[in-house]
Structure formats: structure tokens, C-alpha cells
Amino acid sequence: MHFIIFMKRIQFIEICILEIYYIHSLMIIGILVILVFVVLQINHQHVYMEIFLT
């Protein structure tokens, strides 16, 4: 009986770890996408500035 409860607890902990890992990876992907977008925007601004100044 105790063994079954222990196994269920381990499964619950594994699910929690997986959910936390999934949320963290989504957050990291989101941050990377935002960073890439910002860098592209800055690069485009530099290109526009160069075209405008020349």
C-alpha cells in the first residue's frame, strides 16, 4: 500500500518537473524570439539611417 502511494508521489513530482521545464523552455524561446526581433529592428534602423544620411 505504501509502495503504491510512493510511486504515485514520484509520478506527481515527475509531472511537476516536466511542467516547470516546459514553461521554462517556452519562456526561454519567447525571450530569444523577442531578442532576435529587437536586434532585427535595430539593424533595420541602422540601414534606414545610412540610406537617409547618404
Tab-separated table of N, CA and C in Angstrom, residues 9 28 30 42 47:
chain	number	residue	atom	x	y	z
A	9	ARG	N	3.398	9.401	-5.783
A	9	ARG	CA	4.071	10.648	-5.418
A	9	ARG	C	5.214	10.933	-6.387
A	28	ILE	N	12.087	30.768	-22.350
A	28	ILE	CA	13.397	30.982	-22.984
A	28	ILE	C	13.225	31.210	-24.486
A	30	GLY	N	10.542	32.356	-25.985
A	30	GLY	CA	9.915	33.674	-26.119
A	30	GLY	C	10.929	34.796	-26.014
A	42	ILE	N	16.749	47.002	-34.704
A	42	ILE	CA	17.894	47.909	-34.570
A	42	ILE	C	18.698	47.909	-35.872
A	47	VAL	N	20.196	50.577	-41.076
A	47	VAL	CA	20.163	50.581	-42.544
A	47	VAL	C	19.398	51.803	-43.040
